[in-house]
Short mmCIF file of C-alpha atoms and ligand atoms in Angstrom, two decimals:
data_model
loop_
_atom_site.label_atom_id
_atom_site.label_comp_id
_atom_site.label_asym_id
_atom_site.label_seq_id
_atom_site.Cartn_x
_atom_site.Cartn_y
_atom_site.Cartn_z
CA UNK A 20 -35.71 7.89 2.32
CA UNK A 21 -36.60 4.24 1.82
CA UNK A 22 -34.21 2.23 -0.32
CA UNK A 23 -35.52 0.93 -3.61
CA UNK A 24 -34.46 -1.47 -6.35
CA UNK A 25 -32.90 -0.75 -9.70
CA UNK A 26 -35.69 -0.13 -12.25
CA UNK A 27 -35.53 -0.20 -16.03
CA UNK A 28 -36.02 3.56 -16.12
CA UNK A 29 -33.03 4.17 -13.85
CA UNK A 30 -30.96 1.59 -15.74
CA UNK A 31 -31.60 3.51 -18.96
CA UNK A 32 -30.47 6.77 -17.34
CA UNK A 33 -27.32 5.14 -15.93
CA UNK A 34 -26.41 3.57 -19.29
CA UNK A 35 -26.72 6.98 -20.91
CA UNK A 36 -24.31 8.45 -18.34
CA UNK A 37 -21.54 5.91 -18.94
CA UNK A 38 -22.04 5.47 -22.69
CA UNK A 39 -22.04 2.26 -24.74
CA UNK A 40 -18.53 1.21 -23.58
CA UNK A 41 -19.44 1.68 -19.96
CA UNK A 42 -22.03 -0.96 -19.17
CA UNK A 43 -23.03 -4.56 -19.72
CA UNK A 44 -26.00 -6.75 -18.90
CA UNK A 45 -24.47 -9.84 -20.51
CA UNK A 46 -24.50 -12.61 -17.87
CA UNK A 47 -21.15 -13.91 -19.15
CA UNK A 48 -19.52 -10.51 -18.69
CA UNK A 49 -21.09 -10.13 -15.26
CA UNK A 50 -20.22 -13.64 -14.02
CA UNK A 51 -16.61 -13.03 -12.89
CA UNK A 52 -17.76 -9.90 -11.06
CA UNK A 53 -20.20 -11.95 -8.99
CA UNK A 54 -17.84 -14.68 -7.75
CA UNK A 55 -15.55 -14.46 -4.78
CA UNK A 56 -12.05 -15.96 -4.79
CA UNK A 57 -12.89 -18.55 -2.12
CA UNK A 58 -16.29 -19.49 -3.46
CA UNK A 59 -18.01 -18.58 -0.19
CA UNK A 60 -20.33 -15.94 -1.60
CA UNK A 61 -22.15 -15.20 -4.84
CA UNK A 62 -23.34 -11.79 -5.90
CA UNK A 63 -26.43 -10.96 -7.95
CA UNK A 64 -26.69 -8.12 -10.45
CA UNK A 65 -28.49 -7.38 -13.69
CA UNK A 66 -26.33 -4.42 -14.69
CA UNK A 67 -22.60 -3.75 -14.52
CA UNK A 68 -21.48 -0.14 -14.86
CA UNK A 69 -17.92 0.67 -15.87
CA UNK A 70 -17.57 4.46 -15.74
CA UNK A 71 -14.45 6.03 -17.24
CA UNK A 72 -14.27 9.30 -15.31
CA UNK A 73 -14.91 10.74 -11.88
CA UNK A 74 -17.71 12.84 -13.35
CA UNK A 75 -19.44 9.68 -14.59
CA UNK A 76 -19.08 7.98 -11.18
CA UNK A 77 -20.50 11.09 -9.53
CA UNK A 78 -23.48 11.26 -11.89
CA UNK A 79 -24.22 7.54 -11.41
CA UNK A 80 -24.19 7.93 -7.64
CA UNK A 81 -26.27 11.12 -7.80
CA UNK A 82 -28.98 9.41 -9.88
CA UNK A 83 -29.01 6.39 -7.55
CA UNK A 84 -29.16 8.68 -4.53
CA UNK A 85 -32.20 10.51 -5.85
CA UNK A 86 -34.24 7.30 -5.95
CA UNK A 87 -32.53 5.44 -3.10
CA UNK A 88 -30.89 2.65 -5.09
CA UNK A 89 -27.76 1.05 -3.61
CA UNK A 90 -24.35 1.23 -5.32
CA UNK A 91 -21.65 -1.38 -4.74
CA UNK A 92 -18.14 -0.35 -5.82
CA UNK A 93 -15.81 -3.05 -7.04
CA UNK A 94 -12.10 -3.09 -7.89
CA UNK A 95 -10.30 -6.27 -8.93
CA UNK A 96 -12.76 -8.43 -6.97
CA UNK A 97 -9.95 -10.21 -5.12
CA UNK A 98 -11.35 -9.28 -1.70
CA UNK A 99 -11.74 -12.18 0.71
CA UNK A 100 -14.74 -11.05 2.75
CA UNK A 101 -17.52 -10.73 0.14
CA UNK A 102 -17.34 -6.93 0.45
CA UNK A 103 -17.54 -6.10 -3.26
CA UNK A 104 -20.45 -8.34 -4.21
CA UNK A 105 -23.89 -6.81 -4.87
CA UNK A 106 -27.31 -8.19 -4.05
CA UNK A 107 -30.34 -8.17 -6.33
CA UNK A 108 -31.59 -4.69 -7.15
CA UNK A 109 -28.24 -3.01 -6.43
CA UNK A 110 -26.01 -1.32 -8.98
CA UNK A 111 -22.58 -2.87 -9.47
CA UNK A 112 -20.00 -0.20 -10.23
CA UNK A 113 -16.60 -1.45 -11.40
CA UNK A 114 -13.71 1.04 -11.34
CA UNK A 115 -11.56 -0.91 -13.83
CA UNK A 116 -11.76 1.61 -16.66
CA UNK A 117 -10.53 4.41 -14.43
CA UNK A 118 -6.91 3.36 -14.81
CA UNK A 119 -5.02 6.47 -15.81
CA UNK A 120 -1.89 7.86 -14.22
CA UNK A 121 -2.74 11.49 -13.54
CA UNK A 122 0.58 12.77 -12.27
CA UNK A 123 4.09 11.64 -11.44
CA UNK A 124 6.05 14.09 -9.28
CA UNK A 125 9.48 12.58 -8.86
CA UNK A 126 10.87 15.43 -6.75
CA UNK A 127 7.87 15.09 -4.43
CA UNK A 128 8.08 11.28 -4.42
CA UNK A 129 4.41 11.00 -5.34
CA UNK A 130 2.29 9.28 -7.96
CA UNK A 131 -1.32 10.27 -8.57
CA UNK A 132 -3.40 7.48 -10.05
CA UNK A 133 -7.02 6.61 -10.64
CA UNK A 134 -8.67 3.99 -8.49
CA UNK A 135 -8.90 1.32 -11.18
CA UNK A 136 -5.14 1.02 -11.74
CA UNK A 137 -4.00 -2.54 -11.09
CA UNK A 138 -1.51 -2.67 -8.21
CA UNK A 139 1.21 -4.34 -10.33
CA UNK A 140 0.89 -1.50 -12.88
CA UNK A 141 1.30 1.08 -10.12
CA UNK A 142 4.45 -0.73 -8.98
CA UNK A 143 5.71 -0.80 -12.59
CA UNK A 144 5.04 2.91 -13.11
CA UNK A 145 7.03 3.73 -9.99
CA UNK A 146 9.83 1.43 -11.15
CA UNK A 147 10.00 3.10 -14.57
CA UNK A 148 10.60 6.36 -12.73
CA UNK A 149 13.42 4.72 -10.76
CA UNK A 150 11.33 4.67 -7.59
CA UNK A 151 9.43 2.14 -5.46
CA UNK A 152 5.77 1.70 -4.57
CA UNK A 153 6.12 -0.83 -1.78
CA UNK A 154 2.63 -2.28 -1.31
CA UNK A 155 2.88 -5.94 -2.34
CA UNK A 156 0.49 -8.88 -2.06
CA UNK A 157 -0.12 -12.12 -3.91
CA UNK A 158 -3.19 -10.67 -5.68
CA UNK A 159 -1.20 -7.70 -7.07
CA UNK A 160 -1.70 -8.78 -10.69
CA UNK A 161 -5.46 -8.19 -10.44
CA UNK A 162 -6.37 -6.14 -7.35
CA UNK A 163 -6.75 -2.40 -7.90
CA UNK A 164 -5.33 0.48 -5.92
CA UNK A 165 -8.86 1.70 -5.08
CA UNK A 166 -9.66 -1.72 -3.61
CA UNK A 167 -6.34 -1.78 -1.77
CA UNK A 168 -7.08 1.55 -0.14
CA UNK A 169 -10.74 0.72 0.51
CA UNK A 170 -9.63 -2.42 2.39
CA UNK A 171 -6.39 -0.95 3.75
CA UNK A 172 -4.56 -3.98 2.37
CA UNK A 173 -1.47 -5.28 4.13
CA UNK A 174 0.71 -7.87 2.41
CA UNK A 175 4.34 -8.74 2.90
CA UNK A 176 6.12 -5.38 3.26
CA UNK A 177 4.13 -3.91 6.14
CA UNK A 178 6.96 -4.38 8.61
CA UNK A 179 9.11 -1.91 6.67
CA UNK A 180 6.61 0.38 4.88
CA UNK A 181 3.23 0.04 6.62
CA UNK A 182 -0.25 -0.85 5.36
CA UNK A 183 -1.95 0.65 2.30
CA UNK A 184 -3.19 3.41 4.62
CA UNK A 185 0.37 4.60 5.11
CA UNK A 186 1.02 4.90 1.37
CA UNK A 187 -1.50 7.69 0.76
CA UNK A 188 -1.27 11.46 0.91
CA UNK A 189 -4.51 12.45 -0.78
CA UNK A 190 -7.78 11.06 -2.11
CA UNK A 191 -10.54 11.98 -4.49
CA UNK A 192 -13.86 10.52 -3.35
CA UNK A 193 -17.39 10.47 -4.71
CA UNK A 194 -19.74 10.89 -1.75
CA UNK A 195 -23.15 9.29 -1.21
CA UNK A 196 -25.07 12.20 -2.76
CA UNK A 197 -22.87 12.28 -5.84
CA UNK A 198 -20.77 15.26 -4.80
CA UNK A 199 -17.00 14.96 -5.26
CA UNK A 200 -14.50 15.58 -2.48
CA UNK A 201 -11.23 16.68 -4.08
CA UNK A 202 -8.69 15.83 -1.43
CA UNK A 203 -5.92 14.99 -3.89
CA UNK A 204 -3.25 16.83 -1.91
CA UNK A 205 0.38 16.01 -2.40
CA UNK A 206 1.37 17.37 0.99
CA UNK A 207 3.32 15.63 3.69
CA UNK A 208 2.27 18.26 6.16
CA UNK A 209 -1.29 19.55 6.31
CA UNK A 210 -2.85 20.01 9.73
CA UNK A 211 -5.98 21.82 8.69
CA UNK A 212 -8.75 20.07 10.54
CA UNK A 213 -10.14 16.56 10.64
CA UNK A 214 -8.14 13.92 8.73
CA UNK A 215 -10.99 13.18 6.31
CA UNK A 216 -8.80 10.97 4.15
CA UNK A 217 -8.59 8.44 6.97
CA UNK A 218 -12.36 7.93 6.96
CA UNK A 219 -12.33 6.36 3.53
CA UNK A 220 -9.33 4.09 4.04
CA UNK A 221 -10.59 0.68 5.23
CA UNK A 222 -14.21 1.81 4.88
CA UNK A 223 -14.73 -0.77 2.09
CA UNK A 224 -16.95 1.41 -0.06
CA UNK A 225 -19.46 2.14 2.72
CA UNK A 226 -18.64 5.85 3.13
CA UNK A 227 -17.59 6.95 -0.34
CA UNK A 228 -16.20 5.74 -3.64
CA UNK A 229 -12.50 6.38 -4.07
CA UNK A 230 -11.81 7.56 -7.63
CA UNK A 231 -8.15 8.64 -7.38
CA UNK A 232 -5.28 8.77 -4.91
CA UNK A 233 -1.93 10.44 -4.37
CA UNK A 234 0.50 7.67 -3.43
CA UNK A 235 3.84 7.95 -1.67
CA UNK A 236 6.91 6.62 -3.47
CA UNK A 237 10.27 5.61 -2.01
CA UNK A 238 13.82 5.21 -3.26
CA UNK A 239 14.41 1.84 -4.89
CA UNK A 240 16.62 -0.56 -2.98
CA UNK A 241 19.81 -1.42 -4.87
CA UNK A 242 20.29 -4.75 -3.23
CA UNK A 243 18.04 -7.43 -1.71
CA UNK A 244 18.88 -10.59 0.15
CA UNK A 245 16.41 -13.37 0.80
CA UNK A 246 16.92 -16.22 3.25
CA UNK A 247 14.79 -19.23 4.10
CA UNK A 248 15.49 -20.06 7.72
CA UNK A 249 14.53 -22.97 9.93
CA UNK A 250 14.09 -21.61 13.46
CA UNK A 251 13.89 -23.53 16.69
CA UNK A 252 10.50 -22.09 17.64
CA UNK A 253 8.40 -18.92 17.09
CA UNK A 254 9.85 -17.21 20.15
CA UNK A 255 13.33 -17.76 18.71
CA UNK A 256 12.00 -16.29 15.46
CA UNK A 257 11.09 -13.10 17.33
CA UNK A 258 14.56 -12.88 18.82
CA UNK A 259 16.00 -13.36 15.33
CA UNK A 260 13.78 -10.58 14.00
CA UNK A 261 15.06 -8.17 16.61
CA UNK A 262 18.63 -9.22 15.91
CA UNK A 263 18.15 -8.71 12.17
CA UNK A 264 16.54 -5.29 12.60
CA UNK A 265 19.25 -4.09 14.95
CA UNK A 266 22.27 -5.46 13.09
CA UNK A 267 21.06 -4.24 9.70
CA UNK A 268 20.08 -0.69 10.63
CA UNK A 269 16.43 -1.69 10.20
CA UNK A 270 16.81 -3.00 6.66
CA UNK A 271 14.38 -5.92 7.21
CA UNK A 272 11.56 -5.61 4.67
CA UNK A 273 9.87 -8.95 5.21
CA UNK A 274 9.73 -11.45 8.03
CA UNK A 275 7.23 -14.16 7.13
CA UNK A 276 6.45 -17.28 9.14
CA UNK A 277 5.33 -20.71 7.98
CA UNK A 278 4.98 -23.99 9.81
CA UNK A 279 5.97 -27.40 8.50
CA UNK A 280 2.42 -28.30 7.46
CA UNK A 281 2.21 -25.18 5.27
CA UNK A 282 5.43 -26.17 3.52
CA UNK A 283 4.25 -29.77 3.13
CA UNK A 284 0.99 -28.70 1.49
CA UNK A 285 2.91 -26.55 -1.01
CA UNK A 286 5.38 -29.32 -1.83
CA UNK A 287 2.52 -31.79 -2.32
CA UNK A 288 0.28 -29.64 -4.52
CA UNK A 289 2.30 -26.92 -6.28
CA UNK A 290 4.47 -28.11 -9.18
CA UNK A 291 8.17 -27.24 -9.31
CA UNK A 292 8.54 -26.50 -5.63
CA UNK A 293 11.12 -28.11 -3.41
CA UNK A 294 12.11 -28.15 0.23
CA UNK A 295 15.04 -25.72 0.77
CA UNK A 296 16.48 -28.17 3.33
CA UNK A 297 17.33 -31.86 3.39
CA UNK A 298 15.80 -32.33 6.82
CA UNK A 299 12.26 -31.42 7.86
CA UNK A 300 11.92 -28.67 10.47
CA UNK A 301 8.89 -27.50 12.44
CA UNK A 302 9.08 -23.72 12.01
CA UNK A 303 10.41 -21.51 9.22
CA UNK A 304 10.80 -17.83 8.43
CA UNK A 305 11.35 -16.12 5.13
CA UNK A 306 13.58 -13.14 5.72
CA UNK A 307 14.18 -10.36 3.22
CA UNK A 308 16.49 -7.41 3.66
CA UNK A 309 16.95 -4.50 1.29
CA UNK A 310 19.34 -1.61 1.14
CA UNK A 311 19.67 1.43 -1.05
CA UNK A 312 23.09 2.35 0.19
CA UNK A 313 25.89 1.91 -2.32
CA UNK A 314 28.63 -0.30 -0.97
CA UNK A 315 26.49 -1.86 1.76
CA UNK A 316 27.59 -5.44 2.17
CA UNK A 317 24.06 -6.66 2.68
CA UNK A 318 24.97 -10.26 2.05
CA UNK A 319 27.66 -10.08 4.68
CA UNK A 320 25.14 -8.55 7.07
CA UNK A 321 22.60 -11.32 6.54
CA UNK A 322 25.34 -13.90 7.03
CA UNK A 323 26.26 -12.21 10.29
CA UNK A 324 22.64 -12.18 11.44
CA UNK A 325 22.27 -15.87 10.65
CA UNK A 326 25.61 -16.75 12.25
CA UNK A 327 24.76 -14.95 15.47
CA UNK A 328 21.26 -16.44 15.37
CA UNK A 329 22.81 -19.88 14.95
CA UNK A 330 25.13 -19.39 17.91
CA UNK A 331 22.22 -18.14 20.04
CA UNK A 332 20.21 -21.26 19.20
CA UNK A 333 17.57 -19.36 17.23
CA UNK A 334 18.56 -20.68 13.82
CA UNK A 335 18.73 -24.40 13.10
CA UNK A 336 19.46 -24.18 9.40
CA UNK A 337 19.42 -21.42 6.78
CA UNK A 338 19.50 -21.10 3.01
CA UNK A 339 20.58 -17.72 1.67
CA UNK A 340 19.32 -17.27 -1.89
CA UNK A 341 22.29 -17.41 -4.28
CA UNK A 342 20.40 -15.90 -7.21
CA UNK A 343 17.23 -14.03 -8.06
CA UNK A 344 15.77 -17.31 -9.30
CA UNK A 345 16.37 -18.96 -5.95
CA UNK A 346 14.91 -15.98 -4.11
CA UNK A 347 11.84 -16.30 -6.34
CA UNK A 348 11.61 -20.01 -5.48
CA UNK A 349 11.61 -19.19 -1.77
CA UNK A 350 8.95 -16.55 -2.31
CA UNK A 351 6.87 -18.93 -4.38
CA UNK A 352 6.70 -21.34 -1.46
CA UNK A 353 5.38 -18.63 0.83
CA UNK A 354 2.93 -17.16 -1.67
CA UNK A 355 1.53 -20.54 -2.75
CA UNK A 356 0.32 -21.52 0.71
CA UNK A 357 -3.28 -20.22 0.27
CA UNK A 358 -3.60 -22.02 -3.08
CA UNK A 359 -2.04 -25.20 -1.66
CA UNK A 360 -4.46 -25.07 1.23
CA UNK A 361 -7.38 -24.72 -1.15
CA UNK A 362 -6.23 -27.77 -3.09
CA UNK A 363 -5.98 -29.85 0.07
CA UNK A 364 -9.58 -29.81 1.21
CA UNK A 365 -11.93 -27.71 3.31
CA UNK A 366 -10.48 -24.90 5.37
CA UNK A 367 -11.48 -22.66 8.24
CA UNK A 368 -9.44 -19.45 8.10
CA UNK A 369 -8.53 -16.69 10.52
CA UNK A 370 -6.76 -13.50 9.47
CA UNK A 371 -5.80 -12.21 12.90
CA UNK A 372 -3.24 -9.96 14.54
CA UNK A 373 -1.72 -9.61 17.98
CA UNK A 374 1.16 -7.43 19.18
CA UNK A 375 4.32 -8.78 17.54
CA UNK A 376 5.67 -9.64 21.00
CA UNK A 377 2.78 -12.10 21.54
CA UNK A 378 2.80 -13.91 18.20
CA UNK A 379 4.58 -16.95 19.65
CA UNK A 380 1.86 -17.26 22.31
CA UNK A 381 -0.81 -16.96 19.64
CA UNK A 382 0.74 -19.72 17.55
CA UNK A 383 1.12 -22.05 20.54
CA UNK A 384 -2.26 -21.39 22.15
CA UNK A 385 -4.10 -21.21 18.82
CA UNK A 386 -2.66 -24.57 17.83
CA UNK A 387 -3.53 -26.22 21.15
CA UNK A 388 -7.05 -24.79 21.03
CA UNK A 389 -7.72 -25.96 17.48
CA UNK A 390 -6.43 -29.46 18.25
CA UNK A 391 -8.69 -29.63 21.28
CA UNK A 392 -11.75 -28.53 19.29
CA UNK A 393 -11.04 -30.65 16.22
CA UNK A 394 -8.76 -33.59 17.02
CA UNK A 395 -6.43 -34.36 14.13
CA UNK A 396 -6.98 -30.95 12.47
CA UNK A 397 -4.16 -29.76 10.20
CA UNK A 398 -2.69 -26.45 11.37
CA UNK A 399 -1.79 -24.39 8.30
CA UNK A 400 -0.22 -21.53 10.22
CA UNK A 401 1.65 -18.86 8.27
CA UNK A 402 1.75 -15.13 7.86
CA UNK A 403 3.40 -11.84 8.50
CA UNK A 404 5.16 -12.53 11.80
CA UNK A 405 7.11 -9.27 11.53
CA UNK A 406 3.93 -7.19 11.83
CA UNK A 407 1.94 -9.53 14.11
CA UNK A 408 -0.54 -10.72 11.45
CA UNK A 409 -0.86 -14.50 11.40
CA UNK A 410 -3.17 -16.56 9.20
CA UNK A 411 -4.31 -19.17 11.71
CA UNK A 412 -5.79 -21.49 9.10
CA UNK A 413 -7.11 -24.98 9.69
CA UNK A 414 -7.63 -27.80 7.24
CA UNK A 415 -9.96 -30.74 7.66
CA UNK A 416 -8.42 -33.70 9.48
CA UNK A 417 -7.57 -36.66 7.25
CA UNK A 418 -10.56 -38.96 7.31
CA UNK A 419 -13.09 -36.31 8.34
CA UNK A 420 -15.77 -35.29 5.81
CA UNK A 421 -15.55 -31.70 4.58
CA UNK A 422 -19.15 -30.95 5.57
CA UNK A 423 -18.65 -32.28 9.08
CA UNK A 424 -15.54 -30.12 9.44
CA UNK A 425 -17.17 -26.98 8.02
CA UNK A 426 -20.16 -27.48 10.31
CA UNK A 427 -17.77 -26.58 13.14
CA UNK A 428 -16.85 -23.22 11.57
CA UNK A 429 -18.80 -20.96 13.89
CA UNK A 430 -17.75 -22.74 17.06
CA UNK A 431 -14.10 -22.76 16.00
CA UNK A 432 -14.21 -19.13 14.84
CA UNK A 433 -15.57 -17.89 18.11
CA UNK A 434 -13.10 -19.88 20.17
CA UNK A 435 -10.13 -18.70 18.10
CA UNK A 436 -11.27 -15.09 17.93
CA UNK A 437 -12.03 -15.05 21.67
CA UNK A 438 -8.44 -16.15 22.20
CA UNK A 439 -7.10 -13.48 19.85
CA UNK A 440 -9.20 -10.71 21.37
CA UNK A 441 -8.05 -11.81 24.82
CA UNK A 442 -4.51 -11.14 23.63
CA UNK A 443 -5.25 -7.50 22.64
CA UNK A 444 -5.63 -8.66 19.08
CA UNK A 445 -7.69 -7.99 15.97
CA UNK A 446 -10.30 -10.35 14.50
CA UNK A 447 -9.47 -9.10 11.01
CA UNK A 448 -5.91 -7.96 10.46
CA UNK A 449 -5.70 -7.20 6.76
CA UNK A 450 -8.66 -8.59 4.80
CA UNK A 451 -11.29 -6.25 6.18
CA UNK A 452 -14.84 -6.89 7.34
CA UNK A 453 -17.13 -7.00 4.29
CA UNK A 454 -19.99 -9.40 4.86
CA UNK A 455 -17.90 -12.11 6.40
CA UNK A 456 -16.97 -10.38 9.65
CA UNK A 457 -19.77 -7.90 10.14
CA UNK A 458 -21.19 -9.86 13.05
CA UNK A 459 -17.75 -9.92 14.68
CA UNK A 460 -17.75 -6.12 14.66
CA UNK A 461 -20.88 -6.22 16.84
CA UNK A 462 -19.47 -9.04 18.92
CA UNK A 463 -15.95 -7.83 19.60
CA UNK A 464 -15.99 -4.04 19.42
CA UNK A 465 -17.24 -2.02 22.36
CA UNK A 466 -20.75 -0.50 22.15
CA UNK A 467 -19.09 2.92 22.10
CA UNK A 468 -16.98 2.00 19.07
CA UNK A 469 -19.89 0.41 17.18
CA UNK A 470 -22.00 3.48 17.90
CA UNK A 471 -19.24 5.75 16.55
CA UNK A 472 -19.12 3.67 13.37
CA UNK A 473 -22.90 3.90 12.97
CA UNK A 474 -22.86 7.66 13.51
CA UNK A 475 -20.18 8.11 10.86
CA UNK A 476 -22.15 5.96 8.43
CA UNK A 477 -25.30 7.94 9.19
CA UNK A 478 -23.49 11.26 8.71
CA UNK A 479 -21.85 10.38 5.40
CA UNK A 480 -24.49 8.10 3.91
CA UNK A 481 -27.81 8.87 5.60
CA UNK A 482 -29.86 6.83 3.13
CA UNK A 483 -27.56 3.84 3.34
CA UNK A 484 -27.03 3.51 -0.41
CA UNK A 485 -23.26 2.89 -0.35
CA UNK A 486 -22.44 -0.83 -0.17
CA UNK A 487 -25.25 -1.71 2.24
CA UNK A 488 -24.99 -4.75 4.48
CA UNK A 489 -21.20 -4.53 4.70
CA UNK A 490 -18.90 -3.56 7.59
CA UNK A 491 -21.38 -1.75 9.87
CA UNK A 492 -23.63 -4.02 11.96
CA UNK A 493 -27.39 -3.41 11.63
P1 LIG B 501 -12.38 -5.68 -4.36
O1 LIG B 501 -12.29 -7.09 -3.93
O2 LIG B 501 -12.98 -5.41 -5.67
O3 LIG B 501 -13.17 -4.85 -3.25
C1 LIG B 501 -12.83 -4.95 -1.88
C2 LIG B 501 -13.69 -3.97 -1.07
O4 LIG B 501 -13.36 -2.62 -1.40
C3 LIG B 501 -15.18 -4.08 -1.36
O5 LIG B 501 -15.88 -3.79 -0.18
C4 LIG B 501 -15.44 -3.00 -2.40
O6 LIG B 501 -16.77 -2.53 -2.35
C5 LIG B 501 -14.47 -1.93 -1.97
N1 LIG B 501 -13.92 -1.13 -3.07
C6 LIG B 501 -13.23 -1.56 -4.16
N2 LIG B 501 -12.84 -0.51 -4.89
C7 LIG B 501 -13.29 0.61 -4.27
C8 LIG B 501 -13.20 2.00 -4.54
N3 LIG B 501 -12.57 2.45 -5.62
N4 LIG B 501 -13.78 2.86 -3.68
C9 LIG B 501 -14.42 2.40 -2.56
N5 LIG B 501 -14.53 1.10 -2.27
C10 LIG B 501 -13.98 0.21 -3.10
N6 LIG B 501 -5.11 -8.79 1.20
C11 LIG B 501 -4.18 -8.30 2.02
O7 LIG B 501 -4.42 -7.32 2.72
N7 LIG B 501 -2.93 -8.87 2.10
C12 LIG B 501 -2.59 -9.93 1.37
O8 LIG B 501 -1.48 -10.43 1.48
C13 LIG B 501 -3.57 -10.47 0.48
N8 LIG B 501 -3.26 -11.52 -0.30
C14 LIG B 501 -4.21 -12.00 -1.16
C15 LIG B 501 -3.88 -13.07 -1.97
C16 LIG B 501 -4.81 -13.59 -2.86
C17 LIG B 501 -4.40 -14.73 -3.75
C18 LIG B 501 -6.10 -13.03 -2.92
C19 LIG B 501 -7.14 -13.56 -3.88
C20 LIG B 501 -6.44 -11.97 -2.11
C21 LIG B 501 -5.51 -11.44 -1.21
N9 LIG B 501 -5.80 -10.36 -0.37
C22 LIG B 501 -4.85 -9.85 0.45
C23 LIG B 501 -7.14 -9.76 -0.38
C24 LIG B 501 -7.36 -8.71 -1.50
O9 LIG B 501 -6.45 -8.86 -2.53
C25 LIG B 501 -7.23 -7.29 -0.95
O10 LIG B 501 -8.25 -7.08 0.01
C26 LIG B 501 -7.29 -6.19 -2.02
O11 LIG B 501 -6.91 -4.99 -1.41
C27 LIG B 501 -8.66 -6.03 -2.64
O12 LIG B 501 -8.55 -5.21 -3.81
P2 LIG B 501 -9.59 -5.34 -5.01
O13 LIG B 501 -9.30 -4.26 -6.00
O14 LIG B 501 -9.64 -6.70 -5.52
O15 LIG B 501 -10.96 -4.96 -4.26
ZN1 LIG B 502 -1.66 -12.15 4.46
#
């Protein structure tokens, strides 16, 4: 069936489905739903739907399916690839009102929530039950669990707990024809055919609309230790990571990297931040360990790791947080880098991954390449070294006009991504594909893989009404 545009007749039907609380056509209400956090894209929509139940989502999709009108699901709209923004004539469907906790099963270590629950609220619900939901990212105060699962979000705890994908046991999904797949299983073992759940994780709303999920919970750590460490180079950082994992019985939760420029941008633009050291250093890691074992001398363990790392020449200087406030200060430095970068001029960004064992090569070769392509460029390199995901970000050289720098985006992107792909890497480690990286899917994935993606899309959404123009190349 040919796709068509939202008409007034369909709009009236959809409004009736969701009721007076469930829609808006007020441009001021719609505006924040049409912006993207980096200002790269703008969406267009005349109607925002905010259904409150799975049945309402299903009926909306069914009505749109009948006439071939596209539906774009949206969570907290913190996505960084333009994936949740609609185009004219499409229906924007926000999951924010679907924010109920459906079930908490402490003995099963599971929490069943609706897709519109804000990530920080999910974490808080787990905490109230004395448990932990480990997914954590800087946007957690506004992103929603449905968006996290639809993008398979990563964040800072992946080293220890895995991506969003690994936090799910079951899903409830509204399919392209409006039928509902109830896969809300709370099972840790269930080998009964194809792993359908996996299809919807990281599919960014192109195969189905996630309306609820069964999430895995974990015991809460009793003790955490956070250290800000100056390391001699990224290869030394990798040796330190191994040392820390081995000596601590794998208690490392976070192992984040930042270079000197990243720290300098934060110190220059973010109030109330200060350098943890008196001397400048070139490379830093933020190390966090956690233990749930009573009587574990975690602090002693971290001291041992740092001492051995110092003797082995890996560690140049280290600051072990003496209080929660100091730990928060260290974390603030790391989490403020994207904002600091934004405040410091035009940026070209790469969210890439390589095997952890090759991250030092990536940092060295990526830096050399960028400096060759754009002499004087500022390398804002930081990221999740412990899981291989580095944000190879570049800021305009001092003295170069923003437009001139941004005009180089495509050339720089291709050179950097060619390098990454040549290192068995990924051109999008944790932010997904959306609109931004759809062409890279065609460019960097094999024809066989692209064809498999197209066949899945065709099988699950034959009329192409779910989030068209995203993820799957034309
Ligand atoms: P949205 O932006 O609303 O949507 C994202 C995509 O998912 C869209 O394609 C949308 O159509 C689809 N979608 C949303 N909800 C559903 C649903 N219920 N069913 C089906 N499809 C749906 N990401 C990381 O991985 N790691 C980070 O460390 C990280 N840090 C960030 C820091 C900041 C300051 C910001 C602004 C963003 C960051 N992000 C990070 C990116 C972003 O927060 C994540 O991609 C997040 O998972 C998106 O969730 P959301 O609810 O905002 O989804
Ligand atoms: Zn990140």
